[in-house]
Coordinates of C-alpha atoms in Angstrom, one line a residue:
X257 CA 0.1 0.0 -0.1
X258 CA 2.9 2.2 0.6
X259 CA 4.0 1.9 -3.0
X260 CA 0.5 2.5 -4.2
X261 CA 0.2 5.5 -2.1
X262 CA 3.7 6.6 -3.2
X263 CA 2.8 6.1 -6.9
X264 CA -0.5 7.7 -6.7
X265 CA 1.3 10.8 -5.1
X266 CA 3.8 11.0 -8.0
X267 CA 1.4 10.7 -11.0
X268 CA -0.7 13.9 -10.5
X269 CA 2.3 16.3 -10.8
X270 CA 3.2 14.8 -14.1
X271 CA -0.3 15.2 -15.3
X272 CA -0.3 18.9 -14.3
X273 CA 3.0 19.4 -16.0
X274 CA 1.5 18.2 -19.3
X275 CA -1.6 20.4 -19.0
X276 CA 0.5 23.5 -18.1
X277 CA 2.6 23.4 -21.2
X278 CA -0.3 23.7 -23.5
X279 CA -1.5 27.1 -22.1
X280 CA 2.1 28.4 -22.3
X281 CA 2.5 27.5 -26.0
X282 CA -0.8 29.1 -27.1
X283 CA 0.4 32.8 -26.1
X284 CA 3.8 32.1 -27.8
X285 CA 2.0 31.0 -31.0
X286 CA -0.4 34.0 -30.9
X287 CA 2.5 36.5 -30.4
X288 CA 4.4 34.9 -33.2
X289 CA 1.5 35.1 -35.6
X290 CA 0.7 38.6 -34.5
X291 CA 4.3 39.5 -35.0
X292 CA 4.3 37.9 -38.4
X293 CA 1.1 39.7 -39.4
X294 CA 2.6 43.1 -38.0
X295 CA 5.8 42.7 -39.9
X296 CA 4.1 41.7 -43.1
X297 CA 1.6 44.5 -42.7
X298 CA 4.4 47.1 -42.1
X299 CA 6.2 45.8 -45.2
X300 CA 3.0 46.0 -47.2
X301 CA 2.3 49.5 -45.9
X302 CA 5.9 50.5 -46.7
X303 CA 5.6 49.3 -50.3
X304 CA 2.4 51.0 -50.7
X305 CA 3.8 54.3 -49.2
X306 CA 6.7 54.0 -51.7
X307 CA 4.4 53.5 -54.6
X308 CA 2.2 56.5 -53.7
X309 CA 5.3 58.6 -53.3
X310 CA 6.8 57.4 -56.6
X311 CA 3.7 57.9 -58.5
X312 CA 2.9 61.4 -57.1
X313 CA 6.5 62.5 -57.8
X314 CA 6.2 61.3 -61.3
X315 CA 3.0 63.2 -61.7
X316 CA 4.6 66.3 -60.4
X317 CA 7.4 66.2 -62.9
X318 CA 4.8 66.3 -65.7
X319 CA 3.3 69.7 -64.6
X320 CA 6.0 71.8 -66.2
X321 CA 5.7 69.9 -69.6
X322 CA 2.1 70.4 -69.5
X323 CA 2.5 74.2 -69.0
X324 CA 4.9 74.3 -71.8
X325 CA 2.6 72.4 -74.1
X326 CA -0.3 74.8 -73.4
X327 CA 1.7 78.0 -73.6
X328 CA 3.3 76.7 -76.8
X329 CA -0.1 76.0 -78.3
X330 CA 0.4 72.2 -78.6
X331 CA -2.8 70.6 -77.8
X332 CA -1.7 67.2 -78.9
X333 CA 1.3 67.3 -76.5
X334 CA -1.1 68.7 -73.8
X335 CA -3.5 65.7 -74.2
X336 CA -0.7 63.2 -74.1
X337 CA 0.8 64.7 -71.0
X338 CA -2.5 64.6 -69.2
X339 CA -3.0 61.0 -70.2
X340 CA 0.4 60.3 -68.4
X341 CA -0.6 62.4 -65.5
X342 CA -3.7 60.5 -65.0
X343 CA -2.0 57.1 -65.1
X344 CA 0.3 58.1 -62.3
X345 CA -2.4 59.7 -60.1
X346 CA -4.7 56.8 -60.6
X347 CA -2.1 54.4 -59.5
X348 CA -1.3 56.5 -56.5
X349 CA -5.0 56.7 -55.6
X350 CA -5.4 52.9 -55.9
X351 CA -2.4 52.3 -53.7
X352 CA -4.0 54.6 -51.1
X353 CA -7.3 52.7 -51.3
X354 CA -5.6 49.4 -50.4
X355 CA -7.6 47.7 -47.5
X356 CA -4.6 47.4 -45.2
X357 CA -3.9 51.1 -45.8
X358 CA -7.5 52.0 -45.0
X359 CA -7.2 49.8 -41.8
X360 CA -4.0 51.8 -40.8
X361 CA -5.8 55.0 -41.4
X362 CA -8.3 54.1 -38.7
X363 CA -5.6 53.5 -35.9
X364 CA -5.2 56.0 -33.2
X365 CA -2.3 58.2 -33.4
X366 CA -0.4 57.4 -36.6
X367 CA -3.6 56.7 -38.4
X368 CA -4.2 60.4 -39.2
X369 CA -0.9 60.2 -41.3
X370 CA -2.2 57.5 -43.5
X371 CA -5.5 59.2 -44.0
X372 CA -3.8 62.4 -44.9
X373 CA -1.7 60.7 -47.6
X374 CA -4.9 59.1 -48.9
X375 CA -6.5 62.4 -49.1
X376 CA -3.6 63.9 -51.0
X377 CA -3.7 60.9 -53.5
X378 CA -7.3 61.2 -53.9
X379 CA -7.1 65.1 -54.6
X380 CA -4.4 64.6 -57.1
X381 CA -6.6 62.1 -59.0
X382 CA -9.5 64.3 -58.9
X383 CA -7.7 67.3 -60.0
X384 CA -6.4 65.4 -63.0
X385 CA -9.5 63.7 -64.0
X386 CA -12.1 66.3 -63.1
X387 CA -10.0 69.3 -63.7
X388 CA -7.0 68.9 -66.2
X389 CA -8.7 66.3 -68.5
X390 CA -11.7 68.5 -69.3
X391 CA -9.7 71.6 -69.5
X392 CA -7.2 70.2 -72.0
X393 CA -10.0 68.7 -74.0
X394 CA -11.7 72.1 -74.2
X395 CA -8.4 73.8 -74.9
X396 CA -7.9 71.5 -77.9
X397 CA -11.2 72.6 -79.4
X398 CA -10.3 76.3 -79.3
X399 CA -8.6 78.2 -82.0
X400 CA -6.9 81.0 -80.0
X401 CA -5.9 82.8 -83.2
X402 CA -9.4 82.9 -84.4
X403 CA -10.7 84.0 -80.9
X404 CA -8.6 87.2 -80.9
X405 CA -10.5 90.3 -81.7
X406 CA -9.8 91.4 -85.3
X407 CA -11.1 93.6 -88.0
X408 CA -13.1 90.6 -89.7
X409 CA -14.8 89.5 -86.6
X410 CA -14.6 86.5 -84.3
X411 CA -16.8 83.5 -83.7
X412 CA -17.2 83.6 -79.9
X413 CA -19.5 80.5 -79.8
X414 CA -16.6 78.1 -78.9
X415 CA -15.6 80.3 -76.0
X416 CA -19.2 80.5 -74.7
X417 CA -19.5 76.7 -75.1
X418 CA -16.3 76.2 -73.0
X419 CA -17.6 78.2 -70.0
X420 CA -19.5 75.4 -68.4
X421 CA -16.5 73.0 -68.6
X422 CA -14.2 75.5 -67.2
X423 CA -16.4 76.3 -64.4
X424 CA -16.9 72.7 -63.5
X425 CA -13.2 72.1 -63.5
X426 CA -12.6 75.0 -61.2
X427 CA -15.2 73.8 -58.8
X428 CA -13.7 70.3 -58.7
X429 CA -10.2 71.6 -58.0
X430 CA -11.7 73.9 -55.3
X431 CA -13.5 71.0 -53.5
X432 CA -10.1 69.1 -53.4
X433 CA -8.3 72.1 -52.0
X434 CA -11.1 72.5 -49.3
X435 CA -10.6 68.9 -48.3
X436 CA -6.9 69.3 -47.8
X437 CA -7.3 72.4 -46.0
X438 CA -9.5 70.7 -43.4
X439 CA -6.7 68.3 -42.4
X440 CA -5.2 69.1 -39.0
X441 CA -1.5 69.4 -40.0
X442 CA -0.4 69.6 -36.4
X443 CA -1.2 65.9 -35.9
X444 CA 1.1 64.8 -38.7
X445 CA 4.7 63.7 -38.9
X446 CA 7.0 66.0 -40.9
X447 CA 7.3 63.3 -43.7
X448 CA 3.6 63.8 -44.3
X449 CA 3.0 67.4 -43.2
X450 CA 5.6 68.8 -45.5
X451 CA 4.3 67.3 -48.8
X452 CA 0.8 68.1 -47.6
X453 CA 1.7 71.8 -47.2
X454 CA 3.1 71.8 -50.8
X455 CA 0.0 70.2 -52.2
X456 CA -2.2 72.9 -50.5
X457 CA -0.1 75.7 -51.9
X458 CA -0.2 74.2 -55.5
X459 CA -3.9 73.5 -55.3
X460 CA -4.4 77.0 -54.0
X461 CA -2.6 78.5 -57.0
X462 CA -4.5 76.1 -59.3
X463 CA -7.9 77.1 -57.8
X464 CA -7.0 80.8 -58.3
X465 CA -6.0 80.2 -61.9
X466 CA -9.0 78.1 -62.7
X467 CA -11.4 80.6 -61.1
X468 CA -9.9 83.3 -63.2
X469 CA -10.3 81.2 -66.3
X470 CA -13.8 80.4 -65.5
X471 CA -14.8 83.9 -64.8
X472 CA -13.0 85.1 -68.1
X473 CA -14.9 82.5 -70.0
X474 CA -18.1 83.8 -68.5
X475 CA -17.8 87.5 -69.1
X476 CA -15.4 87.8 -72.0
X477 CA -17.9 87.1 -74.8
X478 CA -20.2 89.8 -73.6
X479 CA -17.4 92.2 -73.2
X480 CA -16.2 91.4 -76.7
X481 CA -19.6 92.3 -78.1
X482 CA -21.1 88.8 -78.5
X483 CA -24.7 90.1 -77.9
X484 CA -24.6 93.9 -78.3
X485 CA -21.7 96.1 -79.5
X486 CA -19.4 97.5 -76.9
X487 CA -17.6 100.8 -76.8
X488 CA -14.6 101.3 -74.5
X489 CA -12.7 104.4 -73.8
X490 CA -9.1 103.5 -74.5
X491 CA -6.6 105.4 -72.3
X492 CA -2.9 105.3 -73.1
X493 CA -1.0 106.3 -69.9
X494 CA 2.3 108.2 -70.5
X495 CA 4.8 107.1 -67.9
X496 CA 7.0 110.0 -68.7
X497 CA 4.6 112.2 -66.5
X498 CA 3.7 109.9 -63.5
X499 CA 0.4 109.3 -62.2
X500 CA -0.5 106.7 -59.5
X501 CA -1.7 104.1 -61.9
X502 CA 1.0 104.7 -64.4
X503 CA 1.1 108.1 -66.1
X504 CA -0.9 111.1 -67.6
X505 CA -3.4 109.9 -70.2
X506 CA -1.4 110.7 -73.3
X507 CA -4.0 109.7 -75.8
X508 CA -7.7 108.8 -75.8
X509 CA -9.8 106.9 -78.3
X510 CA -12.9 104.8 -78.5
X511 CA -12.3 101.0 -78.9
X512 CA -15.3 99.3 -80.4
X513 CA -15.9 95.6 -80.2
X514 CA -18.8 94.0 -82.2
X515 CA -19.0 90.2 -82.0
X516 CA -15.2 90.3 -81.8
X517 CA -14.8 92.8 -84.7
X518 CA -12.2 95.4 -83.3
X519 CA -12.1 99.0 -84.5
X520 CA -10.5 102.1 -83.2
X521 CA -12.4 105.5 -83.4
X522 CA -11.4 109.0 -83.6
X523 CA -8.3 110.0 -81.4
X524 CA -8.4 112.7 -78.8
X525 CA -6.2 113.8 -75.9
X526 CA -6.7 114.7 -72.3
X527 CA -6.3 118.4 -73.1
X528 CA -9.1 118.3 -75.6
X529 CA -11.5 117.3 -72.9
X530 CA -11.0 120.6 -71.2
X531 CA -12.0 121.6 -67.7
X532 CA -15.1 120.1 -66.0
X533 CA -17.4 122.5 -64.4
X534 CA -18.9 121.5 -62.2
X535 CA -16.4 118.9 -61.3
X536 CA -17.1 115.1 -61.4
X537 CA -18.1 114.1 -58.0
X538 CA -15.6 112.4 -55.9
X539 CA -15.6 110.6 -52.6
X540 CA -14.6 112.8 -49.6
X541 CA -11.5 110.6 -48.7
X542 CA -10.0 110.7 -52.1
X543 CA -10.8 114.3 -52.6
X544 CA -9.0 115.1 -49.4
X545 CA -5.9 113.2 -50.5
X546 CA -5.7 114.1 -54.2
X547 CA -7.8 117.2 -54.4
X548 CA -10.7 118.0 -56.6
X549 CA -8.3 117.9 -59.7
X550 CA -9.3 114.3 -60.0
X551 CA -12.8 115.3 -61.1
X552 CA -11.7 118.5 -62.8
X553 CA -9.1 117.6 -65.4
X554 CA -8.9 114.3 -67.6
X555 CA -5.1 114.6 -67.1
X556 CA -5.6 114.1 -63.3
X557 CA -8.1 111.4 -63.1
X558 CA -5.5 108.8 -62.1
X559 CA -3.8 110.8 -59.3
X560 CA -5.7 108.3 -57.3
X561 CA -4.3 104.7 -57.5
X562 CA -7.8 103.3 -57.4
X563 CA -8.4 102.6 -61.1
X564 CA -12.2 102.0 -60.6
X565 CA -12.5 105.7 -59.4
X566 CA -10.1 106.9 -62.3
X567 CA -12.0 105.0 -64.9
X568 CA -15.6 106.0 -63.8
X569 CA -14.5 109.5 -63.6
X570 CA -12.9 109.4 -67.1
X571 CA -16.1 107.9 -68.4
X572 CA -18.2 110.6 -66.9
X573 CA -15.8 113.4 -68.4
X574 CA -15.8 111.7 -71.8
X575 CA -19.5 111.4 -72.0
X576 CA -20.1 114.9 -70.7
X577 CA -17.6 116.3 -73.3
X578 CA -18.5 114.2 -76.4
X579 CA -22.0 113.0 -75.7
X580 CA -20.8 109.5 -76.6
X581 CA -21.7 106.7 -74.2
X582 CA -18.8 104.1 -73.4
X583 CA -19.4 100.9 -71.7
X584 CA -16.0 100.8 -69.7
X585 CA -12.5 101.9 -69.7
X586 CA -9.4 100.1 -70.8
X587 CA -5.9 101.5 -70.0
X588 CA -2.5 100.6 -71.3
X589 CA 1.0 102.0 -71.4
X590 CA 3.7 102.2 -73.9
X591 CA 5.7 99.5 -72.1
X592 CA 2.8 97.1 -72.6
X593 CA 2.4 98.3 -76.2
X594 CA 6.0 97.1 -76.6
X595 CA 5.0 93.7 -75.4
X596 CA 2.3 93.5 -78.0
X597 CA 4.8 94.7 -80.7
X598 CA 7.0 91.8 -79.6
X599 CA 4.2 89.5 -80.8
X600 CA 2.9 91.2 -83.8
X601 CA 6.3 92.2 -85.2
X602 CA 7.3 95.7 -86.4
X603 CA 4.6 98.2 -87.3
X604 CA 5.4 100.6 -90.1
X605 CA 3.8 104.1 -89.9
X606 CA 1.9 104.7 -93.1
X607 CA -0.5 107.7 -92.2
X608 CA 0.8 110.8 -94.2
X609 CA 0.5 113.1 -91.2
X610 CA 2.5 110.7 -89.0
X611 CA 5.1 110.1 -91.7
X612 CA 5.5 113.9 -91.9
X613 CA 6.0 114.1 -88.2
X614 CA 8.4 111.4 -88.2
X615 CA 10.6 113.1 -90.9
X616 CA 12.3 115.0 -88.0
X617 CA 14.2 112.0 -87.0
X618 CA 11.7 109.6 -85.4
X619 CA 11.5 106.1 -86.6
X620 CA 8.9 105.1 -89.1
X621 CA 9.1 101.4 -88.0
X622 CA 8.2 100.7 -84.4
X623 CA 9.2 97.6 -82.5
X624 CA 9.0 96.3 -79.0
X625 CA 12.6 97.7 -78.6
X626 CA 12.2 101.2 -79.6
X627 CA 8.5 102.2 -78.9
X628 CA 9.1 103.1 -75.3
X629 CA 11.9 105.6 -76.0
X630 CA 10.2 106.9 -79.0
X631 CA 6.9 107.7 -77.3
X632 CA 8.4 108.7 -73.9
X633 CA 11.4 110.6 -74.9
X634 CA 12.4 111.1 -78.6
X635 CA 9.0 112.5 -79.5
X636 CA 9.6 115.5 -77.1
X637 CA 13.1 116.0 -78.3
X638 CA 12.1 116.0 -82.1
X639 CA 8.7 117.6 -82.1
X640 CA 8.4 121.0 -80.5
X641 CA 4.7 121.7 -80.5
X642 CA 2.9 119.8 -77.7
X643 CA -0.3 119.4 -79.8
X644 CA 1.8 117.6 -82.5
X645 CA 3.5 115.4 -80.0
X646 CA 0.0 114.2 -78.8
X647 CA -1.0 113.6 -82.5
X648 CA 2.1 111.5 -83.0
X649 CA 1.6 109.6 -79.6
X650 CA -2.1 108.8 -80.5
X651 CA -1.2 108.0 -84.0
X652 CA 1.3 105.4 -83.0
X653 CA -1.2 103.8 -80.6
X654 CA -3.6 103.7 -83.5
X655 CA -1.1 102.0 -85.8
X656 CA -0.5 99.3 -83.1
X657 CA -4.1 98.5 -82.6
X658 CA -4.6 98.4 -86.5
X659 CA -2.0 95.7 -86.6
X660 CA -4.1 93.8 -84.0
X661 CA -7.3 94.3 -85.9
X662 CA -5.6 92.9 -88.9
X663 CA -4.8 89.8 -87.1
X664 CA -1.0 90.2 -87.2
X665 CA 1.1 88.2 -84.8
X666 CA 0.5 84.8 -83.0
X667 CA -2.2 84.7 -80.4
X668 CA 0.0 83.0 -77.8
X669 CA 2.6 85.8 -78.0
X670 CA -0.1 88.5 -77.8
X671 CA -1.9 86.9 -74.9
X672 CA 1.4 86.5 -73.0
X673 CA 2.4 90.1 -73.6
X674 CA -1.0 91.2 -72.3
X675 CA -0.8 88.9 -69.3
X676 CA 2.7 90.3 -68.5
X677 CA 1.3 93.8 -68.8
X678 CA -1.6 92.9 -66.5
X679 CA 0.7 91.4 -63.9
X680 CA 2.9 94.6 -63.9
X681 CA -0.3 96.9 -63.6
X682 CA 0.2 98.3 -67.1
X683 CA -3.0 96.9 -68.5
X684 CA -6.2 97.9 -66.5
X685 CA -9.9 97.3 -67.2
X686 CA -13.1 98.7 -65.7
X687 CA -16.5 97.9 -66.8
X688 CA -19.6 100.2 -66.3
X689 CA -21.8 97.1 -65.9
X690 CA -22.0 96.1 -62.2
X691 CA -22.2 92.4 -62.8
X692 CA -18.9 92.4 -64.9
X693 CA -17.2 94.8 -62.6
X694 CA -17.9 92.5 -59.6
X695 CA -16.0 89.7 -61.4
X696 CA -13.1 92.1 -62.6
X697 CA -12.7 93.4 -59.1
X698 CA -11.4 90.0 -57.9
X699 CA -8.3 90.5 -59.9
X700 CA -5.3 92.8 -60.3
X701 CA -6.5 93.9 -63.7
X702 CA -9.0 95.9 -61.9
X703 CA -6.3 98.1 -60.3
X704 CA -8.4 98.4 -57.1
X705 CA -6.8 99.5 -53.8
X706 CA -9.5 97.7 -51.8
X707 CA -11.5 94.6 -52.2
X708 CA -10.9 90.9 -53.1
X709 CA -8.0 91.7 -55.4
X710 CA -5.9 93.3 -52.5
X711 CA -3.8 90.9 -50.4
X712 CA -4.2 91.0 -46.6
X713 CA -0.8 92.5 -46.0
X714 CA -0.5 94.6 -49.1
X715 CA 1.4 97.8 -49.2
X716 CA 1.3 100.3 -52.1
X717 CA 3.8 102.9 -53.3
X718 CA 2.5 105.3 -56.0
X719 CA 4.1 108.3 -57.7
X720 CA 2.5 111.5 -58.9
X721 CA 4.5 114.1 -60.8
X722 CA 4.8 117.5 -59.3
X723 CA 7.0 119.1 -62.0
X724 CA 4.2 119.6 -64.5
X725 CA 6.5 118.0 -67.2
X726 CA 7.9 114.8 -68.6
X727 CA 10.9 114.4 -66.4
X728 CA 9.9 110.8 -65.0
X729 CA 11.4 109.1 -68.0
X730 CA 14.7 110.0 -66.3
X731 CA 14.0 108.9 -62.8
X732 CA 15.0 105.5 -61.6
X733 CA 13.4 104.1 -58.3
X734 CA 13.5 101.1 -56.0
X735 CA 11.0 100.2 -53.5
X736 CA 11.7 97.7 -50.6
X737 CA 9.8 96.5 -47.6
X738 CA 11.6 96.1 -44.3
X739 CA 10.0 93.8 -41.8
X740 CA 10.7 95.0 -38.2
X741 CA 10.4 93.1 -34.9
X742 CA 6.7 93.0 -33.9
X743 CA 5.6 95.2 -31.0
X744 CA 2.8 94.4 -28.6
X745 CA 1.6 91.5 -30.8
X746 CA 1.5 93.6 -33.9
X747 CA 3.7 93.7 -36.9
X748 CA 5.7 96.7 -38.1
X749 CA 7.0 97.3 -41.6
X750 CA 8.9 100.2 -43.1
X751 CA 8.4 101.0 -46.9
X752 CA 11.7 102.4 -48.3
X753 CA 11.7 104.3 -51.6
X754 CA 14.8 105.4 -53.3
X755 CA 14.7 107.8 -56.2
X756 CA 17.4 109.0 -58.5
X757 CA 17.2 111.8 -61.2
X758 CA 19.5 110.4 -64.0
X759 CA 19.0 113.4 -66.2
X760 CA 22.3 114.9 -67.5
X761 CA 23.8 117.7 -65.4
X762 CA 22.8 120.3 -68.1
X763 CA 19.4 119.0 -68.4
X764 CA 18.0 122.5 -67.9
X765 CA 19.4 123.5 -71.3
X766 CA 20.0 120.1 -73.1
X767 CA 16.4 118.9 -72.5
X768 CA 13.4 120.6 -74.2
X769 CA 11.5 123.0 -72.1
X770 CA 8.4 120.8 -72.5
X771 CA 10.2 117.8 -70.9
X772 CA 11.8 120.0 -67.9
X773 CA 8.8 122.2 -67.5
X774 CA 11.0 125.2 -67.7
X775 CA 10.3 126.0 -64.2
X776 CA 6.8 127.0 -64.9
X777 CA 5.4 125.2 -61.8
X778 CA 8.2 126.3 -59.4
X779 CA 10.4 123.4 -60.0
X780 CA 13.8 124.4 -61.5
X781 CA 14.4 123.2 -65.0
X782 CA 16.2 119.9 -65.0
X783 CA 15.0 119.0 -61.5
X784 CA 12.1 116.7 -60.8
X785 CA 9.4 116.8 -58.0
X786 CA 7.3 113.8 -57.0
X787 CA 4.6 113.3 -54.7
X788 CA 5.3 109.8 -53.1
X789 CA 2.0 108.2 -51.7
X790 CA 2.4 105.1 -49.4
X791 CA -0.5 102.8 -48.5
X792 CA -0.5 100.2 -45.7
X793 CA -2.7 97.3 -44.9
X794 CA -6.2 97.7 -43.7
X795 CA -6.6 98.9 -40.0
X796 CA -2.8 99.8 -39.7
X797 CA -1.3 103.0 -38.7
X798 CA 1.3 105.2 -40.7
X799 CA 3.5 106.3 -37.8
X800 CA 6.6 108.1 -39.1
X801 CA 8.4 109.3 -42.2
X802 CA 12.1 109.9 -42.9
X803 CA 14.1 111.5 -45.8
X804 CA 17.5 110.3 -46.0
X805 CA 17.4 109.1 -42.5
X806 CA 16.0 112.2 -40.9
X807 CA 12.5 112.5 -39.5
X808 CA 10.2 114.7 -41.4
X809 CA 6.7 115.9 -41.4
X810 CA 4.2 114.2 -43.7
X811 CA 0.4 114.2 -44.5
X812 CA -1.4 111.2 -43.0
X813 CA -4.8 110.2 -44.6
X814 CA -7.1 107.2 -44.6
X815 CA -8.5 105.7 -47.8
X816 CA -10.9 102.6 -47.7
X817 CA -9.7 101.9 -44.2
X818 CA -6.0 101.9 -45.3
X819 CA -3.5 104.2 -43.8
X820 CA -1.8 106.7 -46.3
X821 CA 1.2 108.8 -46.1
X822 CA 2.1 111.4 -48.5
X823 CA 5.2 113.6 -48.9
X824 CA 7.0 115.4 -51.7
X825 CA 10.6 115.2 -52.7
X826 CA 12.7 117.2 -55.2
X827 CA 15.8 116.0 -57.1
X828 CA 18.3 117.8 -58.9
X829 CA 20.1 116.2 -61.9
X830 CA 22.2 113.3 -60.5
X831 CA 20.7 113.6 -57.0
X832 CA 19.2 110.6 -55.0
X833 CA 17.0 110.5 -52.0
X834 CA 15.4 107.9 -49.8
X835 CA 12.0 108.1 -48.2
X836 CA 10.9 105.8 -45.5
X837 CA 7.3 105.4 -44.1
X838 CA 7.0 103.2 -41.0
X839 CA 3.7 101.5 -40.5
X840 CA 2.6 99.9 -37.2
X841 CA -0.3 98.3 -35.5
X842 CA -0.4 95.8 -38.4
X843 CA -2.9 93.1 -37.6
X844 CA -2.1 90.8 -40.5
X845 CA 0.4 88.1 -39.6
X846 CA 0.9 87.2 -43.3
X847 CA 3.9 87.8 -45.6
X848 CA 3.6 91.4 -46.9
X849 CA 3.8 92.3 -50.6
X850 CA 4.0 95.8 -52.3
X851 CA 2.3 97.2 -55.4
X852 CA 4.0 100.1 -57.2
X853 CA 3.1 102.6 -60.0
X854 CA 4.4 101.0 -63.1
X855 CA 7.2 103.1 -64.6
X856 CA 9.5 103.0 -67.5
X857 CA 11.7 100.6 -65.5
X858 CA 11.0 96.9 -65.4
X859 CA 9.0 96.0 -62.2
X860 CA 11.5 93.4 -61.2
X861 CA 14.1 96.1 -61.1
X862 CA 11.9 98.4 -59.0
X863 CA 10.6 96.0 -56.3
X864 CA 13.5 94.6 -54.1
X865 CA 13.3 91.4 -52.0
X866 CA 12.0 92.1 -48.5
X867 CA 14.5 92.8 -45.9
X868 CA 13.9 91.1 -42.5
X869 CA 15.5 92.8 -39.5
X870 CA 16.9 90.4 -36.8
X871 CA 15.1 90.7 -33.4
X872 CA 16.7 90.4 -29.9
X873 CA 16.3 87.3 -27.9

């Protein structure tokens, strides 16, 4: 019995050992399986991430060739490039829709990174399929050469038919941009946040461009006279005598458009309009800054930088003087005319009166290279009588627009030239129809100083001649923003303007009296006087002004809730002076930009990069 008892006491422990091994093995197996799944899943996710990254990068590389195909008027290449784009964005979107990737997107913590990548891929595919593909298809059906206004008329039907497709494409891209903007970037790792930020910026730019295209397609046919003929007052601004939006109106004419048929009516000049009595009404803010001269003389309608004000005033003056109704105002300067001539090729003067005027040493063939010097300098040196100078100036403009009406030049080059002129503020448009103007007001072509076309932290520097002559051809300027340290939570920025009179030392005698003014308005011959007008962002303050580093008095004003500082400087031949306006209490915490009066100089040479002053720790 002792053995039995002993054996019975030894067997149970062995039995318990066998049962205990199984529970230990099960967790180990489960961990192994889970580890295998995790490693496999991680590898799978890594391969999908690599595929998404590769496909989106490949798509990005095709954007520039697509732009080149469009600007080069190659619809076949554009269509082929979009087809390649679609293949890459579709592959990226499919990879981001993988079940394991979607599962990872739902995980707490890192899941938001996977879902953000999915949204970028989805947006890229939507932009291509719903935006670029329809646009390129529409683009391939349009004959841009035939759509330009000409003397024989234009079939505006294709442009009208394209409007719904362009609007739909713009809406699709806008929805994609909105989705990306809703992602909380603060929860993302840098490897995801940085590409997302770039994608947002690119979509924002694309949205703006497509909205502009949609709006243009919507209002352009009507403005080109598709339904009823349109008449526009064409104003050629003369940069040799500066005004805020460019220069004194050097020539006036009525530009008529009827179903795309372009014709230029009789010429006139600002002096022909005479004095307005009573003056054209002006809002009190602008009258206080620029005086009643804006509503009294056509020469001064654009003392204000707000082109809608200048244009509506010019319209009222024209109609009061001539009795002719105009539907809007289009402004252009000789520099922009040069851009047009680059596309049309040389224009030969044929009108007998102009040929006779040119016989004193002016060119009879005008090109993009000589038109600015001819109209803004040589004409005053060669022709003594101001009335004949105006005739020549206006006649040259008519010859250039005649070349356009004849269909000379390629459409791509002309559109590029006009676009460049618009970007530089040299081409401005105002419509007397409220519905059209509400669209134009969204863009820089409106020349507005307030409203949707004005960036939040936008500054403005404008020049108004105080010499009463044509000396601004000889003035070179630079404009620079200087960002200072914030104070009490507000931004501070100084606007620095340096002006140099490059006229020869003997300008008083070597330049014509009509150019120097001959001292008629109290400025010594050869010297130039300029009223510098600086605008700050909405709700800011203009606090101080300096000339060559020394504090000086200035005239402070407010225009459309924007602070304005005004002071005058006088420059003898060879003299330079630097004016600085400091703006404080700036509530906008965005990057500032500056808009300037377009002058004879290239805008890229006038606006210098923003200087950022270091702040103390």
